[in-house]
CSV table of N, CA and C in Angstrom, one decimal:
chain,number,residue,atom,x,y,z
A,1,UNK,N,138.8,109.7,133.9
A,1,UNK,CA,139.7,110.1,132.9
A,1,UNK,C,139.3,109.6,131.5
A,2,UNK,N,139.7,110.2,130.4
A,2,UNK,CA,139.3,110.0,129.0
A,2,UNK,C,140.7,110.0,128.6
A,3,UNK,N,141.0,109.3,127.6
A,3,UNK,CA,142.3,108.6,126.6
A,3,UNK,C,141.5,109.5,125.5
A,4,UNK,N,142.1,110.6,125.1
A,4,UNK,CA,142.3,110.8,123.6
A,4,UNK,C,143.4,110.3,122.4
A,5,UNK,N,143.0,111.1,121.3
A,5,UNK,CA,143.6,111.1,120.3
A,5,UNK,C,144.2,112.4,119.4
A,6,UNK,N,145.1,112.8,119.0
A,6,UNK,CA,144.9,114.0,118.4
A,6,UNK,C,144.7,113.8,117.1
A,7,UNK,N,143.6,114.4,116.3
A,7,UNK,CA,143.4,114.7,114.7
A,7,UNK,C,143.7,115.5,113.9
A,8,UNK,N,144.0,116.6,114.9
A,8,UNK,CA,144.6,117.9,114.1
A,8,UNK,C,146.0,118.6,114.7
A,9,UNK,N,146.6,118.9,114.2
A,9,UNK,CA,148.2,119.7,115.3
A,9,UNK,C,147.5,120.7,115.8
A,10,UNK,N,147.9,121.0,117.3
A,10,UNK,CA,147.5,122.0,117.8
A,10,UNK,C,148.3,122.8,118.9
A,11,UNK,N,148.9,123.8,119.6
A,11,UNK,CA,149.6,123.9,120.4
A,11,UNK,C,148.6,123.7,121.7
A,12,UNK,N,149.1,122.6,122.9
A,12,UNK,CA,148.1,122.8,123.7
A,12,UNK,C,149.4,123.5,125.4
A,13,UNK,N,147.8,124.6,126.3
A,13,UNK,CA,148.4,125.7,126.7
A,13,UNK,C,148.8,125.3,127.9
A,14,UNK,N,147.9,123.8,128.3
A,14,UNK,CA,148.0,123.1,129.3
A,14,UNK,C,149.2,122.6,129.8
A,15,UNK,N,149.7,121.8,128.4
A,15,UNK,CA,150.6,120.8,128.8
A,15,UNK,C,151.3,121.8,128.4
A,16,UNK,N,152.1,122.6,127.8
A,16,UNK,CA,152.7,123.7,127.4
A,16,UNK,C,153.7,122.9,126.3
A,17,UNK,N,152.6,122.6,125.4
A,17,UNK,CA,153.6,121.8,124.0
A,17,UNK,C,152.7,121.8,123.2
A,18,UNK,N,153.2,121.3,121.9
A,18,UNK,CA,152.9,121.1,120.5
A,18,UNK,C,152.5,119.6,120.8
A,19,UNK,N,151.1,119.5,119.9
A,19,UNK,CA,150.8,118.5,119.6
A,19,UNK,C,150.6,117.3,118.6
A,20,UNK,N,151.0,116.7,118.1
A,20,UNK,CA,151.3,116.0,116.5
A,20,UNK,C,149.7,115.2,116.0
A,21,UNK,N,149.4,115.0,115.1
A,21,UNK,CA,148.5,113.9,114.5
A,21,UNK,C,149.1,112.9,115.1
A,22,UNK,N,148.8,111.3,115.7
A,22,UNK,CA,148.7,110.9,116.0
A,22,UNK,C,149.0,110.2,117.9
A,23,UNK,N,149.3,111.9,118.5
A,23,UNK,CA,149.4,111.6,120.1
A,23,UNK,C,148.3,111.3,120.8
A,24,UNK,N,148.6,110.5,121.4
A,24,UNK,CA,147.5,109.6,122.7
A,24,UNK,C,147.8,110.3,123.9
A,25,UNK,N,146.6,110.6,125.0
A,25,UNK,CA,147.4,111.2,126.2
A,25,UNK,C,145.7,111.0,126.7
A,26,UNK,N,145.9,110.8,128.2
A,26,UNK,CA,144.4,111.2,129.1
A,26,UNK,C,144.5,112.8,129.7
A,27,UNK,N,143.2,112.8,129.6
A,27,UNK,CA,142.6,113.8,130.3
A,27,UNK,C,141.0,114.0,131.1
A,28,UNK,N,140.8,115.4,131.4
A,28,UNK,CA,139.5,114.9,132.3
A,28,UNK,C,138.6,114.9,131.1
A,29,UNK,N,136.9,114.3,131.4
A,29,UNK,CA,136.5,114.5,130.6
A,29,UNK,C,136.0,115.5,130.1
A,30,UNK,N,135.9,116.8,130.8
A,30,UNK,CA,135.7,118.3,130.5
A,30,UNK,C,136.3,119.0,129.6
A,31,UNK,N,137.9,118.4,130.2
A,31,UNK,CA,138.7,118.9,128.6
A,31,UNK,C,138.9,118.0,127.5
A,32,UNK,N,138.4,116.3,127.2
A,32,UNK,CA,138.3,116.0,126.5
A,32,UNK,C,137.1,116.8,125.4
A,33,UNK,N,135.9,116.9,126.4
A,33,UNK,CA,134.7,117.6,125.6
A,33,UNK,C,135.2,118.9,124.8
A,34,UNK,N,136.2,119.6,125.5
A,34,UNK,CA,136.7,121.0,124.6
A,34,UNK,C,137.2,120.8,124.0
A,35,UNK,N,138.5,120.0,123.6
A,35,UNK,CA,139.6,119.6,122.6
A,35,UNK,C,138.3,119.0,121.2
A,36,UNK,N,137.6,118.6,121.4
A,36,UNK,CA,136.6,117.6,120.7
A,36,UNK,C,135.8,118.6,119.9
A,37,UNK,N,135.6,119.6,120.8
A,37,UNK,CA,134.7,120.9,120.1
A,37,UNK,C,135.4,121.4,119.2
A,38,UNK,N,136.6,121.7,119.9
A,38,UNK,CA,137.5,122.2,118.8
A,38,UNK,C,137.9,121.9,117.2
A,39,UNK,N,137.9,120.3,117.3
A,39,UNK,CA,138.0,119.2,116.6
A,39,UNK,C,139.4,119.2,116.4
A,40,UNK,N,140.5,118.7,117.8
A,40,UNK,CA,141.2,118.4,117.3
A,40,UNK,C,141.8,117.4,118.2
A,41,UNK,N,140.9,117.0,118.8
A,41,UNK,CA,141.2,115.2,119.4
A,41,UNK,C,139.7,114.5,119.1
A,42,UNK,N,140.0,113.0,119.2
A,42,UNK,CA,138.9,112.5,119.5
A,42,UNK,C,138.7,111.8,120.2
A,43,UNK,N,138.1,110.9,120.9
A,43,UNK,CA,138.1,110.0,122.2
A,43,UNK,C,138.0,109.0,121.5
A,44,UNK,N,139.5,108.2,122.2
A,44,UNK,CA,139.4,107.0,122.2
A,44,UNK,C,138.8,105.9,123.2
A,45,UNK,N,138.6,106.5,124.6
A,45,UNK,CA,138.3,105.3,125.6
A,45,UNK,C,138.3,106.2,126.7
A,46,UNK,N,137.2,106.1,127.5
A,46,UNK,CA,136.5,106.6,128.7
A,46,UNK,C,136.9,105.1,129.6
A,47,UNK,N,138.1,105.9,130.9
A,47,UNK,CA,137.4,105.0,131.6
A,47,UNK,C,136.9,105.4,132.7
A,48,UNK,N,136.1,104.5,133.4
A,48,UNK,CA,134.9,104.9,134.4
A,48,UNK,C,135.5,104.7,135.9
A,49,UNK,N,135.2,105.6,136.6
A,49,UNK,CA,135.8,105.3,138.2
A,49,UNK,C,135.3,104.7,138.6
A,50,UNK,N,136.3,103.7,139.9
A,50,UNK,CA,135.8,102.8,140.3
A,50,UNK,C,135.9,102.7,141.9
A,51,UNK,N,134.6,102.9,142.7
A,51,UNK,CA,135.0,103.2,143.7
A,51,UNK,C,136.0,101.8,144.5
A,52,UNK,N,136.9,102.1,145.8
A,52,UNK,CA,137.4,101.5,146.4
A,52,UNK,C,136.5,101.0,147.6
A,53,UNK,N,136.7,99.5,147.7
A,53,UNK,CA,136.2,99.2,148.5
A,53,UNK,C,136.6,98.6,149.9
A,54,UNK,N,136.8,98.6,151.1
A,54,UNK,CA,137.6,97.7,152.4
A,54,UNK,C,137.5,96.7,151.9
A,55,UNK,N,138.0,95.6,151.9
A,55,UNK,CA,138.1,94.7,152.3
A,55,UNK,C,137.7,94.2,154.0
A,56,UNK,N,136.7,93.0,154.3
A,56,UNK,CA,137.0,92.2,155.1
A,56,UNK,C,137.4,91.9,155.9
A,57,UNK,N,138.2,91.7,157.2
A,57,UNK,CA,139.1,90.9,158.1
A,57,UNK,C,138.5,89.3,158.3
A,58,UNK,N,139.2,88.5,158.1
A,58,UNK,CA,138.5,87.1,159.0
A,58,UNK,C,139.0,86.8,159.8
Protein backbone atom coordinates (compact mmCIF):
# COMPACT_ATOMS: atom_id res chain seq x y z
CA UNK A 1 0.00 0.00 0.00
CA UNK A 2 1.02 3.65 -0.78
CA UNK A 3 -0.07 6.72 1.64
CA UNK A 4 -0.89 9.61 -0.65
CA UNK A 5 -1.61 13.12 -0.72
CA UNK A 6 -4.04 15.09 -2.64
CA UNK A 7 -2.56 18.30 -4.69
CA UNK A 8 -5.35 19.08 -6.67
CA UNK A 9 -9.48 18.68 -5.95
CA UNK A 10 -10.67 15.98 -7.76
CA UNK A 11 -13.79 13.80 -7.70
CA UNK A 12 -12.50 10.39 -7.08
CA UNK A 13 -14.97 7.41 -8.74
CA UNK A 14 -13.58 4.87 -6.44
CA UNK A 15 -14.26 6.03 -3.24
CA UNK A 16 -17.30 7.78 -4.66
CA UNK A 17 -16.40 11.41 -3.14
CA UNK A 18 -14.87 14.68 -3.57
CA UNK A 19 -11.49 15.15 -2.85
CA UNK A 20 -9.96 18.38 -0.96
CA UNK A 21 -6.16 19.70 -1.14
CA UNK A 22 -4.77 18.47 1.56
CA UNK A 23 -6.45 14.64 2.10
CA UNK A 24 -4.18 11.70 3.09
CA UNK A 25 -5.62 8.25 2.28
CA UNK A 26 -3.76 4.66 1.11
CA UNK A 27 -4.03 3.02 -1.82
CA UNK A 28 -2.49 0.30 -4.09
CA UNK A 29 0.39 1.33 -5.69
CA UNK A 30 -1.11 1.05 -9.27
CA UNK A 31 -3.57 3.59 -8.38
CA UNK A 32 -1.27 5.68 -6.66
CA UNK A 33 0.83 5.61 -10.11
CA UNK A 34 -2.54 6.90 -11.92
CA UNK A 35 -3.77 9.60 -9.49
CA UNK A 36 0.14 10.79 -9.89
CA UNK A 37 -0.20 10.87 -13.70
CA UNK A 38 -3.00 12.65 -13.38
CA UNK A 39 -1.30 15.06 -11.04
CA UNK A 40 -3.49 15.12 -8.48
CA UNK A 41 -1.92 13.21 -5.55
CA UNK A 42 1.44 12.69 -4.64
CA UNK A 43 3.14 10.00 -2.61
CA UNK A 44 3.82 10.44 0.57
CA UNK A 45 5.19 6.94 1.87
CA UNK A 46 5.38 3.44 0.36
CA UNK A 47 5.04 0.89 2.65
CA UNK A 48 6.68 -2.44 1.79
CA UNK A 49 5.03 -5.89 2.58
CA UNK A 50 6.20 -7.85 5.00
CA UNK A 51 6.00 -11.32 4.78
CA UNK A 52 4.72 -13.36 7.94
CA UNK A 53 6.62 -15.59 9.42
CA UNK A 54 5.80 -19.03 12.15
CA UNK A 55 7.13 -18.66 14.86
CA UNK A 56 8.94 -21.54 16.72
CA UNK A 57 7.59 -23.92 19.48
CA UNK A 58 10.15 -24.74 22.28
Amino acid sequence: MVEVKVIQPYYDREQDKNMSVGNQFECTKERANLLTAFGVVSITSEKKKVKATAKKKK
